[in-house]
PDB file of C-alpha atoms in Angstrom:
ATOM      1  CA  MET T 759       5.670-106.820 -21.266  1.00 44.00           C
ATOM      2  CA  ASP T 760       6.970-108.235 -18.006  1.00 47.00           C
ATOM      3  CA  LEU T 761       6.070-111.696 -19.237  1.00 43.00           C
ATOM      4  CA  ILE T 762       8.116-111.213 -22.399  1.00 41.00           C
ATOM      5  CA  PHE T 763      11.262-110.471 -20.415  1.00 40.00           C
ATOM      6  CA  SER T 764      10.656-112.846 -17.534  1.00 46.00           C
ATOM      7  CA  THR T 765      10.736-116.018 -19.614  1.00 45.00           C
ATOM      8  CA  PRO T 766      14.158-115.494 -21.264  1.00 47.00           C
ATOM      9  CA  CYS T 767      15.527-114.140 -17.996  1.00 49.00           C
ATOM     10  CA  SER T 768      14.364-117.252 -16.181  1.00 47.00           C
ATOM     11  CA  VAL T 769      16.012-119.435 -18.808  1.00 41.00           C
ATOM     12  CA  PHE T 770      19.207-117.404 -18.559  1.00 44.00           C
ATOM     13  CA  VAL T 771      19.234-117.693 -14.775  1.00 43.00           C
ATOM     14  CA  SER T 772      18.664-121.448 -15.012  1.00 43.00           C
ATOM     15  CA  LEU T 773      21.559-121.813 -17.437  1.00 40.00           C
ATOM     16  CA  ILE T 774      23.835-119.842 -15.133  1.00 42.00           C
ATOM     17  CA  LEU T 775      22.828-121.940 -12.141  1.00 40.00           C
ATOM     18  CA  LEU T 776      23.455-125.091 -14.164  1.00 38.00           C
ATOM     19  CA  PHE T 777      26.873-123.794 -15.204  1.00 39.00           C
ATOM     20  CA  ILE T 778      27.782-123.004 -11.615  1.00 40.00           C
ATOM     21  CA  SER T 779      26.583-126.370 -10.330  1.00 39.00           C
ATOM     22  CA  ARG T 780      28.641-128.147 -12.983  1.00 38.00           C
ATOM     23  CA  GLY T 781      31.653-125.957 -12.306  1.00 41.00           C
ATOM     24  CA  ILE T 782      31.705-126.904  -8.653  1.00 49.00           C
ATOM     25  CA  SER T 783      30.564-130.482  -9.207  1.00 47.00           C
ATOM     26  CA  ALA T 784      32.218-133.382  -7.458  1.00 63.00           C
ATOM     27  CA  ALA T 785      35.452-135.135  -8.341  1.00 90.00           C
ATOM     28  CA  THR T 786      35.153-138.505 -10.048  1.00 94.00           C
ATOM     29  CA  PHE T 787      36.803-141.600  -8.569  1.00 97.00           C
ATOM     30  CA  THR T 788      36.972-144.747 -10.710  1.00 98.00           C
ATOM     31  CA  LEU T 789      37.974-147.996  -9.021  1.00 98.00           C
ATOM     32  CA  ILE T 790      39.391-150.706 -11.299  1.00 98.00           C
ATOM     33  CA  ASN T 791      40.288-154.296 -10.425  1.00 98.00           C
ATOM     34  CA  ARG T 792      43.101-155.758 -12.519  1.00 97.00           C
ATOM     35  CA  CYS T 793      43.900-158.477 -10.007  1.00 96.00           C
ATOM     36  CA  ASP T 794      43.238-162.059 -11.049  1.00 95.00           C
ATOM     37  CA  TYR T 795      41.019-162.396  -7.982  1.00 96.00           C
ATOM     38  CA  THR T 796      37.989-160.556  -6.607  1.00 97.00           C
ATOM     39  CA  VAL T 797      38.575-157.456  -4.508  1.00 98.00           C
ATOM     40  CA  TRP T 798      35.999-155.930  -2.165  1.00 98.00           C
ATOM     41  CA  PRO T 799      36.786-152.181  -2.024  1.00 98.00           C
ATOM     42  CA  GLY T 800      35.999-150.271   1.141  1.00 98.00           C
ATOM     43  CA  ILE T 801      35.265-146.556   1.303  1.00 98.00           C
ATOM     44  CA  LEU T 802      35.407-144.262   4.323  1.00 97.00           C
ATOM     45  CA  GLY T 803      34.776-140.524   4.074  1.00 96.00           C
ATOM     46  CA  ASN T 804      33.200-137.515   5.675  1.00 95.00           C
ATOM     47  CA  THR T 805      30.132-138.118   3.484  1.00 93.00           C
ATOM     48  CA  ARG T 806      28.806-141.307   1.879  1.00 94.00           C
ATOM     49  CA  LEU T 807      29.507-141.811  -1.830  1.00 93.00           C
ATOM     50  CA  GLY T 808      26.607-144.175  -2.462  1.00 91.00           C
ATOM     51  CA  SER T 809      28.423-147.238  -1.160  1.00 96.00           C
ATOM     52  CA  THR T 810      30.842-147.966   1.662  1.00 97.00           C
ATOM     53  CA  GLY T 811      31.838-151.399   0.367  1.00 97.00           C
ATOM     54  CA  PHE T 812      31.101-153.636  -2.610  1.00 97.00           C
ATOM     55  CA  GLU T 813      32.336-156.594  -4.647  1.00 97.00           C
ATOM     56  CA  LEU T 814      34.582-155.887  -7.642  1.00 98.00           C
ATOM     57  CA  PRO T 815      35.389-158.943  -9.795  1.00 97.00           C
ATOM     58  CA  PRO T 816      38.540-159.241 -11.920  1.00 97.00           C
ATOM     59  CA  GLY T 817      38.365-156.747 -14.777  1.00 96.00           C
ATOM     60  CA  GLY T 818      35.516-154.839 -13.124  1.00 97.00           C
ATOM     61  CA  SER T 819      35.277-151.107 -12.475  1.00 98.00           C
ATOM     62  CA  ARG T 820      32.951-148.707 -10.706  1.00 97.00           C
ATOM     63  CA  ALA T 821      32.830-144.912 -10.612  1.00 97.00           C
ATOM     64  CA  PHE T 822      31.761-142.562  -7.823  1.00 96.00           C
ATOM     65  CA  GLN T 823      31.051-138.842  -7.701  1.00 93.00           C
ATOM     66  CA  ALA T 824      32.401-137.269  -4.530  1.00 90.00           C
ATOM     67  CA  PRO T 825      30.619-134.142  -3.256  1.00 77.00           C
ATOM     68  CA  SER T 826      32.345-130.841  -2.690  1.00 74.00           C
ATOM     69  CA  GLY T 827      34.680-130.890   0.274  1.00 86.00           C
ATOM     70  CA  TRP T 828      35.011-134.665   0.359  1.00 94.00           C
ATOM     71  CA  SER T 829      37.837-136.225   2.383  1.00 95.00           C
ATOM     72  CA  GLY T 830      38.247-139.941   2.647  1.00 97.00           C
ATOM     73  CA  ARG T 831      40.058-143.107   1.737  1.00 98.00           C
ATOM     74  CA  PHE T 832      39.717-146.218  -0.415  1.00 98.00           C
ATOM     75  CA  TRP T 833      41.187-149.664   0.113  1.00 98.00           C
ATOM     76  CA  GLY T 834      40.785-153.196  -1.179  1.00 98.00           C
ATOM     77  CA  ARG T 835      39.686-156.149   0.942  1.00 98.00           C
ATOM     78  CA  THR T 836      40.814-159.613  -0.130  1.00 97.00           C
ATOM     79  CA  GLY T 837      39.891-163.172   0.715  1.00 96.00           C
ATOM     80  CA  CYS T 838      36.317-162.230   1.597  1.00 97.00           C
ATOM     81  CA  ASN T 839      33.534-164.706   2.212  1.00 96.00           C
ATOM     82  CA  PHE T 840      29.968-163.386   2.465  1.00 95.00           C
ATOM     83  CA  GLU T 841      26.912-165.622   2.749  1.00 93.00           C
ATOM     84  CA  ALA T 842      24.566-165.391  -0.216  1.00 87.00           C
ATOM     85  CA  SER T 843      21.455-165.499   1.976  1.00 87.00           C
ATOM     86  CA  SER T 844      22.324-163.069   4.764  1.00 86.00           C
ATOM     87  CA  GLY T 845      25.191-161.137   3.221  1.00 86.00           C
ATOM     88  CA  ARG T 846      27.155-161.572   6.421  1.00 94.00           C
ATOM     89  CA  GLY T 847      30.833-162.461   6.454  1.00 97.00           C
ATOM     90  CA  SER T 848      34.363-161.132   6.710  1.00 97.00           C
ATOM     91  CA  CYS T 849      37.612-160.689   4.795  1.00 97.00           C
ATOM     92  CA  ALA T 850      41.087-162.144   5.267  1.00 97.00           C
ATOM     93  CA  THR T 851      42.812-158.772   4.786  1.00 97.00           C
ATOM     94  CA  ALA T 852      41.751-155.145   5.360  1.00 98.00           C
ATOM     95  CA  ASP T 853      38.411-156.217   6.847  1.00 98.00           C
ATOM     96  CA  CYS T 854      36.332-153.314   8.164  1.00 97.00           C
ATOM     97  CA  GLY T 855      34.675-155.296  10.943  1.00 96.00           C
ATOM     98  CA  SER T 856      31.103-154.597   9.849  1.00 96.00           C
ATOM     99  CA  ASN T 857      30.411-158.290   9.162  1.00 96.00           C
ATOM    100  CA  GLN T 858      28.840-157.135   5.886  1.00 95.00           C
ATOM    101  CA  VAL T 859      29.877-156.208   2.347  1.00 96.00           C
ATOM    102  CA  GLU T 860      29.150-152.580   3.228  1.00 96.00           C
ATOM    103  CA  CYS T 861      31.628-151.133   5.733  1.00 97.00           C
ATOM    104  CA  ASN T 862      29.020-148.691   7.091  1.00 95.00           C
ATOM    105  CA  GLY T 863      31.438-146.053   8.352  1.00 94.00           C
ATOM    106  CA  ALA T 864      34.164-148.388   9.584  1.00 96.00           C
ATOM    107  CA  GLY T 865      37.771-148.226   8.418  1.00 96.00           C
ATOM    108  CA  ALA T 866      40.189-150.924   7.325  1.00 97.00           C
ATOM    109  CA  THR T 867      41.779-153.233   9.863  1.00 97.00           C
ATOM    110  CA  PRO T 868      45.571-153.139   9.321  1.00 97.00           C
ATOM    111  CA  PRO T 869      47.447-154.245   7.335  1.00 98.00           C
ATOM    112  CA  ALA T 870      45.866-152.338   4.452  1.00 98.00           C
ATOM    113  CA  THR T 871      47.083-150.333   1.459  1.00 98.00           C
ATOM    114  CA  LEU T 872      45.211-147.007   1.593  1.00 98.00           C
ATOM    115  CA  ALA T 873      44.463-144.384  -1.073  1.00 98.00           C
ATOM    116  CA  GLU T 874      43.722-141.092   0.723  1.00 97.00           C
ATOM    117  CA  PHE T 875      42.169-137.950  -0.740  1.00 97.00           C
ATOM    118  CA  THR T 876      41.165-134.457   0.268  1.00 95.00           C
ATOM    119  CA  ILE T 877      39.447-132.385  -2.430  1.00 90.00           C
ATOM    120  CA  GLY T 878      40.518-128.729  -2.371  1.00 79.00           C
ATOM    121  CA  SER T 879      38.370-125.641  -2.146  1.00 73.00           C
ATOM    122  CA  GLY T 880      38.878-124.262  -5.618  1.00 75.00           C
ATOM    123  CA  THR T 881      42.598-124.911  -5.328  1.00 79.00           C
ATOM    124  CA  GLN T 882      44.618-128.091  -5.054  1.00 89.00           C
ATOM    125  CA  ASP T 883      43.468-131.583  -4.182  1.00 93.00           C
ATOM    126  CA  PHE T 884      45.796-133.625  -1.976  1.00 94.00           C
ATOM    127  CA  TYR T 885      46.195-137.363  -2.377  1.00 96.00           C
ATOM    128  CA  ASP T 886      48.549-140.173  -1.418  1.00 96.00           C
ATOM    129  CA  VAL T 887      48.903-143.923  -1.129  1.00 97.00           C
ATOM    130  CA  SER T 888      49.831-144.908   2.406  1.00 97.00           C
ATOM    131  CA  LEU T 889      51.620-147.990   3.751  1.00 97.00           C
ATOM    132  CA  VAL T 890      51.616-146.573   7.279  1.00 96.00           C
ATOM    133  CA  ASP T 891      48.892-149.113   8.127  1.00 96.00           C
ATOM    134  CA  GLY T 892      50.781-151.846   6.300  1.00 97.00           C
ATOM    135  CA  TYR T 893      50.167-153.416   2.899  1.00 98.00           C
ATOM    136  CA  ASN T 894      47.809-156.003   1.492  1.00 98.00           C
ATOM    137  CA  LEU T 895      47.696-155.499  -2.285  1.00 97.00           C
ATOM    138  CA  PRO T 896      49.246-153.350  -5.053  1.00 97.00           C
ATOM    139  CA  MET T 897      47.513-150.051  -5.783  1.00 97.00           C
ATOM    140  CA  LEU T 898      48.022-147.190  -8.242  1.00 97.00           C
ATOM    141  CA  VAL T 899      46.385-143.734  -8.191  1.00 97.00           C
ATOM    142  CA  GLU T 900      46.387-141.719 -11.432  1.00 97.00           C
ATOM    143  CA  ALA T 901      45.015-138.224 -12.009  1.00 95.00           C
ATOM    144  CA  SER T 902      43.716-137.054 -15.392  1.00 93.00           C
ATOM    145  CA  GLY T 903      42.181-133.912 -16.845  1.00 89.00           C
ATOM    146  CA  GLY T 904      43.519-131.622 -14.139  1.00 86.00           C
ATOM    147  CA  SER T 905      46.104-128.879 -13.885  1.00 85.00           C
ATOM    148  CA  GLY T 906      49.293-128.816 -11.879  1.00 87.00           C
ATOM    149  CA  ALA T 907      51.671-131.684 -11.166  1.00 88.00           C
ATOM    150  CA  CYS T 908      48.920-134.360 -11.039  1.00 93.00           C
ATOM    151  CA  GLY T 909      51.470-137.137 -10.596  1.00 93.00           C
ATOM    152  CA  SER T 910      50.771-140.833 -10.316  1.00 95.00           C
ATOM    153  CA  THR T 911      51.428-142.500  -6.989  1.00 96.00           C
ATOM    154  CA  GLY T 912      51.030-145.875  -5.403  1.00 96.00           C
ATOM    155  CA  CYS T 913      52.714-149.169  -4.707  1.00 96.00           C
ATOM    156  CA  VAL T 914      52.838-151.538  -7.670  1.00 94.00           C
ATOM    157  CA  SER T 915      55.297-153.966  -6.054  1.00 93.00           C
ATOM    158  CA  ASP T 916      54.030-157.101  -4.364  1.00 93.00           C
ATOM    159  CA  LEU T 917      55.336-156.421  -0.871  1.00 95.00           C
ATOM    160  CA  ASN T 918      53.783-159.634   0.386  1.00 95.00           C
ATOM    161  CA  ARG T 919      56.550-161.501  -1.427  1.00 93.00           C
ATOM    162  CA  GLN T 920      59.239-159.324   0.166  1.00 92.00           C
ATOM    163  CA  CYS T 921      57.724-159.070   3.626  1.00 96.00           C
ATOM    164  CA  PRO T 922      60.035-160.054   6.526  1.00 95.00           C
ATOM    165  CA  ALA T 923      58.813-162.991   8.562  1.00 96.00           C
ATOM    166  CA  GLU T 924      58.199-160.807  11.626  1.00 96.00           C
ATOM    167  CA  LEU T 925      55.806-158.555   9.649  1.00 97.00           C
ATOM    168  CA  ARG T 926      53.887-161.241   7.786  1.00 97.00           C
ATOM    169  CA  SER T 927      50.154-161.405   8.418  1.00 95.00           C
ATOM    170  CA  GLY T 928      47.269-163.619   7.372  1.00 90.00           C
ATOM    171  CA  GLY T 929      49.447-166.480   6.198  1.00 91.00           C
ATOM    172  CA  GLY T 930      51.395-164.211   3.855  1.00 94.00           C
ATOM    173  CA  ARG T 931      48.393-162.361   2.434  1.00 95.00           C
ATOM    174  CA  ALA T 932      49.469-159.042   3.968  1.00 98.00           C
ATOM    175  CA  CYS T 933      52.482-157.281   5.443  1.00 98.00           C
ATOM    176  CA  LYS T 934      52.228-155.382   8.727  1.00 97.00           C
ATOM    177  CA  SER T 935      53.846-152.054   9.434  1.00 97.00           C
ATOM    178  CA  ALA T 936      56.490-152.053  12.151  1.00 96.00           C
ATOM    179  CA  CYS T 937      54.098-150.052  14.343  1.00 96.00           C
ATOM    180  CA  GLU T 938      51.389-152.687  13.988  1.00 96.00           C
ATOM    181  CA  ALA T 939      53.839-155.529  14.556  1.00 96.00           C
ATOM    182  CA  PHE T 940      55.760-154.191  17.540  1.00 96.00           C
ATOM    183  CA  GLY T 941      53.688-151.277  18.893  1.00 95.00           C
ATOM    184  CA  SER T 942      56.706-149.295  20.081  1.00 95.00           C
ATOM    185  CA  PRO T 943      56.634-145.469  20.030  1.00 96.00           C
ATOM    186  CA  GLU T 944      59.652-145.135  17.728  1.00 95.00           C
ATOM    187  CA  TYR T 945      57.827-147.140  15.038  1.00 96.00           C
ATOM    188  CA  CYS T 946      54.421-145.552  15.696  1.00 96.00           C
ATOM    189  CA  CYS T 947      55.694-141.948  15.898  1.00 96.00           C
ATOM    190  CA  SER T 948      53.922-141.536  19.225  1.00 96.00           C
ATOM    191  CA  GLY T 949      54.843-140.174  22.652  1.00 96.00           C
ATOM    192  CA  THR T 950      58.306-138.633  22.638  1.00 96.00           C
ATOM    193  CA  TYR T 951      58.618-139.729  19.000  1.00 96.00           C
ATOM    194  CA  GLY T 952      55.547-137.782  17.934  1.00 95.00           C
ATOM    195  CA  THR T 953      57.296-135.093  15.853  1.00 95.00           C
ATOM    196  CA  PRO T 954      59.103-135.137  12.485  1.00 93.00           C
ATOM    197  CA  SER T 955      62.402-134.392  14.219  1.00 93.00           C
ATOM    198  CA  THR T 956      62.178-137.300  16.666  1.00 96.00           C
ATOM    199  CA  CYS T 957      60.457-139.938  14.518  1.00 95.00           C
ATOM    200  CA  ARG T 958      62.822-141.032  11.783  1.00 94.00           C
ATOM    201  CA  PRO T 959      62.579-143.781   9.143  1.00 94.00           C
ATOM    202  CA  SER T 960      63.244-147.283  10.433  1.00 95.00           C
ATOM    203  CA  ILE T 961      64.866-150.155   8.578  1.00 95.00           C
ATOM    204  CA  TYR T 962      61.371-151.519   7.958  1.00 96.00           C
ATOM    205  CA  SER T 963      59.916-148.264   6.607  1.00 95.00           C
ATOM    206  CA  GLU T 964      62.932-147.840   4.356  1.00 95.00           C
ATOM    207  CA  MET T 965      62.319-151.323   2.991  1.00 95.00           C
ATOM    208  CA  PHE T 966      58.769-150.196   2.102  1.00 96.00           C
ATOM    209  CA  LYS T 967      60.134-146.959   0.642  1.00 95.00           C
ATOM    210  CA  SER T 968      62.684-148.738  -1.495  1.00 95.00           C
ATOM    211  CA  ALA T 969      59.977-150.959  -3.014  1.00 95.00           C
ATOM    212  CA  CYS T 970      57.382-148.164  -3.350  1.00 96.00           C
ATOM    213  CA  PRO T 971      59.196-144.781  -3.526  1.00 95.00           C
ATOM    214  CA  ARG T 972      56.057-142.660  -3.925  1.00 94.00           C
ATOM    215  CA  SER T 973      54.044-144.158  -1.075  1.00 96.00           C
ATOM    216  CA  TYR T 974      53.947-143.133   2.568  1.00 94.00           C
ATOM    217  CA  SER T 975      56.287-145.480   4.419  1.00 95.00           C
ATOM    218  CA  TYR T 976      55.912-143.944   7.893  1.00 93.00           C
ATOM    219  CA  ALA T 977      53.905-141.150   9.491  1.00 93.00           C
ATOM    220  CA  TYR T 978      56.164-138.208   8.572  1.00 93.00           C
ATOM    221  CA  ASP T 979      57.129-139.349   5.095  1.00 90.00           C
ATOM    222  CA  ASP T 980      55.501-136.309   3.471  1.00 85.00           C
ATOM    223  CA  ALA T 981      58.046-134.814   1.089  1.00 83.00           C
ATOM    224  CA  THR T 982      57.981-137.596  -1.505  1.00 85.00           C
ATOM    225  CA  SER T 983      54.560-139.036  -0.747  1.00 92.00           C
ATOM    226  CA  THR T 984      51.865-136.332  -0.883  1.00 93.00           C
ATOM    227  CA  PHE T 985      50.674-135.270  -4.355  1.00 95.00           C
ATOM    228  CA  THR T 986      48.543-132.406  -5.610  1.00 94.00           C
ATOM    229  CA  CYS T 987      46.263-131.735  -8.582  1.00 93.00           C
ATOM    230  CA  THR T 988      43.570-129.200  -9.405  1.00 90.00           C
ATOM    231  CA  GLY T 989      40.389-130.242 -11.208  1.00 87.00           C
ATOM    232  CA  GLY T 990      41.436-133.839 -11.797  1.00 90.00           C
ATOM    233  CA  ALA T 991      39.541-137.093 -12.069  1.00 95.00           C
ATOM    234  CA  TYR T 992      41.118-139.990 -10.204  1.00 97.00           C
ATOM    235  CA  ARG T 993      41.563-143.614 -11.182  1.00 97.00           C
ATOM    236  CA  ILE T 994      42.386-146.126  -8.439  1.00 98.00           C
ATOM    237  CA  THR T 995      43.651-149.441  -9.796  1.00 98.00           C
ATOM    238  CA  PHE T 996      44.180-152.593  -7.777  1.00 98.00           C
ATOM    239  CA  CYS T 997      47.030-154.791  -9.118  1.00 97.00           C
ATOM    240  CA  PRO T 998      47.909-152.226 -11.815  1.00 94.00           C
ATOM    241  CA  SER T 999      50.750-154.104 -13.514  1.00 77.00           C
ATOM    242  CA  LEU T1000      51.102-157.570 -15.001  1.00 44.00           C
ATOM    243  CA  THR T1001      53.790-158.401 -12.479  1.00 39.00           C
ATOM    244  CA  SER T1002      51.396-157.506  -9.661  1.00 38.00           C
ATOM    245  CA  GLN T1003      48.473-159.676 -10.733  1.00 38.00           C
ATOM    246  CA  LYS T1004      49.596-162.781  -8.876  1.00 42.00           C
ATOM    247  CA  SER T1005      47.123-163.367  -6.066  1.00 39.00           C
ATOM    248  CA  SER T1006      48.377-162.444  -2.619  1.00 38.00           C
ATOM    249  CA  ARG T1007      47.048-165.813  -1.502  1.00 39.00           C
ATOM    250  CA  ASP T1008      50.041-167.455  -3.192  1.00 42.00           C
ATOM    251  CA  SER T1009      52.658-165.106  -1.765  1.00 40.00           C
ATOM    252  CA  SER T1010      53.384-167.317   1.217  1.00 38.00           C
ATOM    253  CA  SER T1011      55.349-169.616  -1.078  1.00 39.00           C
ATOM    254  CA  SER T1012      58.054-166.967  -1.510  1.00 38.00           C
ATOM    255  CA  PRO T1013      60.898-166.818   0.999  1.00 41.00           C
ATOM    256  CA  PRO T1014      60.636-163.884   3.424  1.00 46.00           C
ATOM    257  CA  LEU T1015      63.070-161.014   3.277  1.00 43.00           C
ATOM    258  CA  THR T1016      65.349-160.781   6.301  1.00 42.00           C
ATOM    259  CA  VAL T1017      66.142-157.193   7.237  1.00 45.00           C
ATOM    260  CA  ALA T1018      69.856-156.622   7.675  1.00 41.00           C
ATOM    261  CA  GLY T1019      70.965-156.871  11.289  1.00 42.00           C
ATOM    262  CA  THR T1020      67.899-158.799  12.461  1.00 42.00           C
ATOM    263  CA  THR T1021      66.733-162.344  12.823  1.00 40.00           C
ATOM    264  CA  PRO T1022      63.235-163.489  11.869  1.00 40.00           C
ATOM    265  CA  GLY T1023      60.798-162.672  14.654  1.00 43.00           C
ATOM    266  CA  SER T1024      62.840-159.834  16.133  1.00 43.00           C
ATOM    267  CA  PRO T1025      62.289-156.114  15.462  1.00 47.00           C
ATOM    268  CA  ALA T1026      64.844-154.012  13.629  1.00 45.00           C
ATOM    269  CA  THR T1027      66.104-150.824  15.181  1.00 38.00           C
ATOM    270  CA  GLY T1028      67.751-147.686  13.954  1.00 38.00           C
ATOM    271  CA  GLY T1029      67.117-145.963  10.665  1.00 36.00           C
ATOM    272  CA  THR T1030      68.609-143.196   8.619  1.00 34.00           C
ATOM    273  CA  ASN T1031      67.582-139.687   7.748  1.00 33.00           C
ATOM    274  CA  GLY T1032      65.585-139.219   4.591  1.00 34.00           C
ATOM    275  CA  SER T1033      63.934-141.717   2.295  1.00 32.00           C
ATOM    276  CA  GLY T1034      66.381-141.578  -0.572  1.00 31.00           C
ATOM    277  CA  SER T1035      63.579-142.166  -3.029  1.00 31.00           C
ATOM    278  CA  GLY T1036      65.002-139.952  -5.757  1.00 29.00           C
ATOM    279  CA  PHE T1037      61.589-138.467  -6.606  1.00 28.00           C
ATOM    280  CA  GLU T1038      61.092-134.738  -6.782  1.00 31.00           C
ATOM    281  CA  SER T1039      59.325-133.466  -3.695  1.00 31.00           C
ATOM    282  CA  PRO T1040      55.837-132.098  -4.419  1.00 32.00           C
ATOM    283  CA  ASP T1041      54.685-128.881  -2.811  1.00 31.00           C
ATOM    284  CA  SER T1042      52.694-130.262   0.103  1.00 32.00           C
ATOM    285  CA  PRO T1043      51.994-129.551   3.763  1.00 32.00           C
ATOM    286  CA  ALA T1044      53.709-131.617   6.431  1.00 31.00           C
ATOM    287  CA  LEU T1045      51.054-134.044   7.580  1.00 30.00           C
ATOM    288  CA  GLY T1046      51.220-137.303   9.499  1.00 32.00           C
ATOM    289  CA  MET T1047      48.978-140.173   8.444  1.00 32.00           C
ATOM    290  CA  ASP T1048      47.012-140.117  11.670  1.00 33.00           C
ATOM    291  CA  SER T1049      46.127-136.442  11.241  1.00 31.00           C
ATOM    292  CA  TRP T1050      45.625-136.190   7.503  1.00 31.00           C
ATOM    293  CA  LEU T1051      41.839-135.855   7.598  1.00 31.00           C
ATOM    294  CA  PRO T1052      41.485-133.035  10.144  1.00 29.00           C
ATOM    295  CA  ASN T1053      44.496-131.051   8.923  1.00 32.00           C
ATOM    296  CA  PHE T1054      44.000-131.119   5.170  1.00 29.00           C
ATOM    297  CA  VAL T1055      42.260-128.117   3.609  1.00 29.00           C
ATOM    298  CA  THR T1056      38.750-129.212   2.720  1.00 27.00           C
ATOM    299  CA  GLY T1057      36.042-127.481   0.765  1.00 28.00           C
ATOM    300  CA  ASP T1058      34.680-127.491  -2.759  1.00 30.00           C
ATOM    301  CA  SER T1059      35.237-130.097  -5.408  1.00 29.00           C
ATOM    302  CA  SER T1060      38.362-130.436  -7.493  1.00 31.00           C
ATOM    303  CA  LYS T1061      36.347-129.352 -10.533  1.00 33.00           C
ATOM    304  CA  THR T1062      35.897-125.817  -9.295  1.00 34.00           C
ATOM    305  CA  ILE T1063      35.653-122.751 -11.466  1.00 34.00           C
ATOM    306  CA  PRO T1064      37.725-119.766 -10.313  1.00 37.00           C
ATOM    307  CA  ARG T1065      36.380-117.892  -7.315  1.00 35.00           C
ATOM    308  CA  PHE T1066      36.148-114.594  -9.209  1.00 35.00           C
ATOM    309  CA  SER T1067      34.000-116.319 -11.873  1.00 38.00           C
ATOM    310  CA  ILE T1068      31.555-117.506  -9.244  1.00 40.00           C
ATOM    311  CA  GLN T1069      31.311-113.976  -7.863  1.00 44.00           C
ATOM    312  CA  LEU T1070      30.707-112.587 -11.353  1.00 44.00           C
ATOM    313  CA  LEU T1071      28.030-115.140 -12.089  1.00 46.00           C
ATOM    314  CA  SER T1072      26.392-114.486  -8.746  1.00 50.00           C
ATOM    315  CA  THR T1073      26.235-110.801  -9.606  1.00 51.00           C
ATOM    316  CA  LEU T1074      24.663-111.596 -12.991  1.00 55.00           C
ATOM    317  CA  ILE T1075      22.064-113.780 -11.330  1.00 56.00           C
ATOM    318  CA  LEU T1076      21.190-110.998  -8.906  1.00 58.00           C
ATOM    319  CA  ILE T1077      20.781-108.561 -11.812  1.00 57.00           C
ATOM    320  CA  MET T1078      18.544-110.989 -13.709  1.00 58.00           C
ATOM    321  CA  LEU T1079      16.415-111.594 -10.626  1.00 56.00           C
ATOM    322  CA  LEU T1080      15.958-107.849 -10.204  1.00 58.00           C
ATOM    323  CA  LEU T1081      14.931-107.537 -13.849  1.00 59.00           C
ATOM    324  CA  ILE T1082      12.408-110.330 -13.397  1.00 59.00           C
ATOM    325  CA  VAL T1083      10.909-108.646 -10.373  1.00 52.00           C
TER     326      VAL T1083
END
């Protein structure tokens, strides 16, 4: 008699466990290359997603499943040259310094356009596209299948064509942030400028903000730059628009933008309050770029079933186990 009940109970328990594991399964990230040149994405997170760097040809895509509680970032390396025999080499922009296709736990060398994520614990995921470390190629992040605002964010403009001469990097293949270019505390939001009240937008960050209103332009640019979604899948596209598909290698032919009140080669000063982006501010915590990983709420995957459902299912499993025994 025990055998009669134990078999269906075991099946029922297995189904419940499968349902729970799927309910709290990882978020999906799909990286797509719509540039007319090869991009070598880099990945840095609190756990490995199966790869930390790989080659993505034009038109190519690759998907990753992030585990519960994943926090990390994606970026695109350009102008890479890796030997076929040894696999050793480097990239012209956003190189991670590993001397390999895989970044192996190393981050991007500025300037680099960054897509940053923290998957919530049964609640909201937080994500943004940051230009705080500069810019090297257009990027768009889109969320699908989730609940909440789930807005798109990114920088689809080719900032390399608009980059002031004093911020240009790599022969026009990338555009530095003012912090990277000049290293002064007011641009880096460090020292006495290390709070939202003392570190204000600069002329350079406002130039970035004007071109890419939904991206982080400086460390405390939170209100219009951090986005939330619950249970979404995320698509990260390099060179998302037709106007962005021109290779950054050709951008040096465009005349540089001179920031008002400056001469090429000299830093701009000043700045105004607010970004003036015109986008509705998402409900997000105030986080600087340098502290986004430790301060974001981390935990379970974005595809999380409600907490009370997990408790109910756990209770059912306990009951079934007792019946089996």
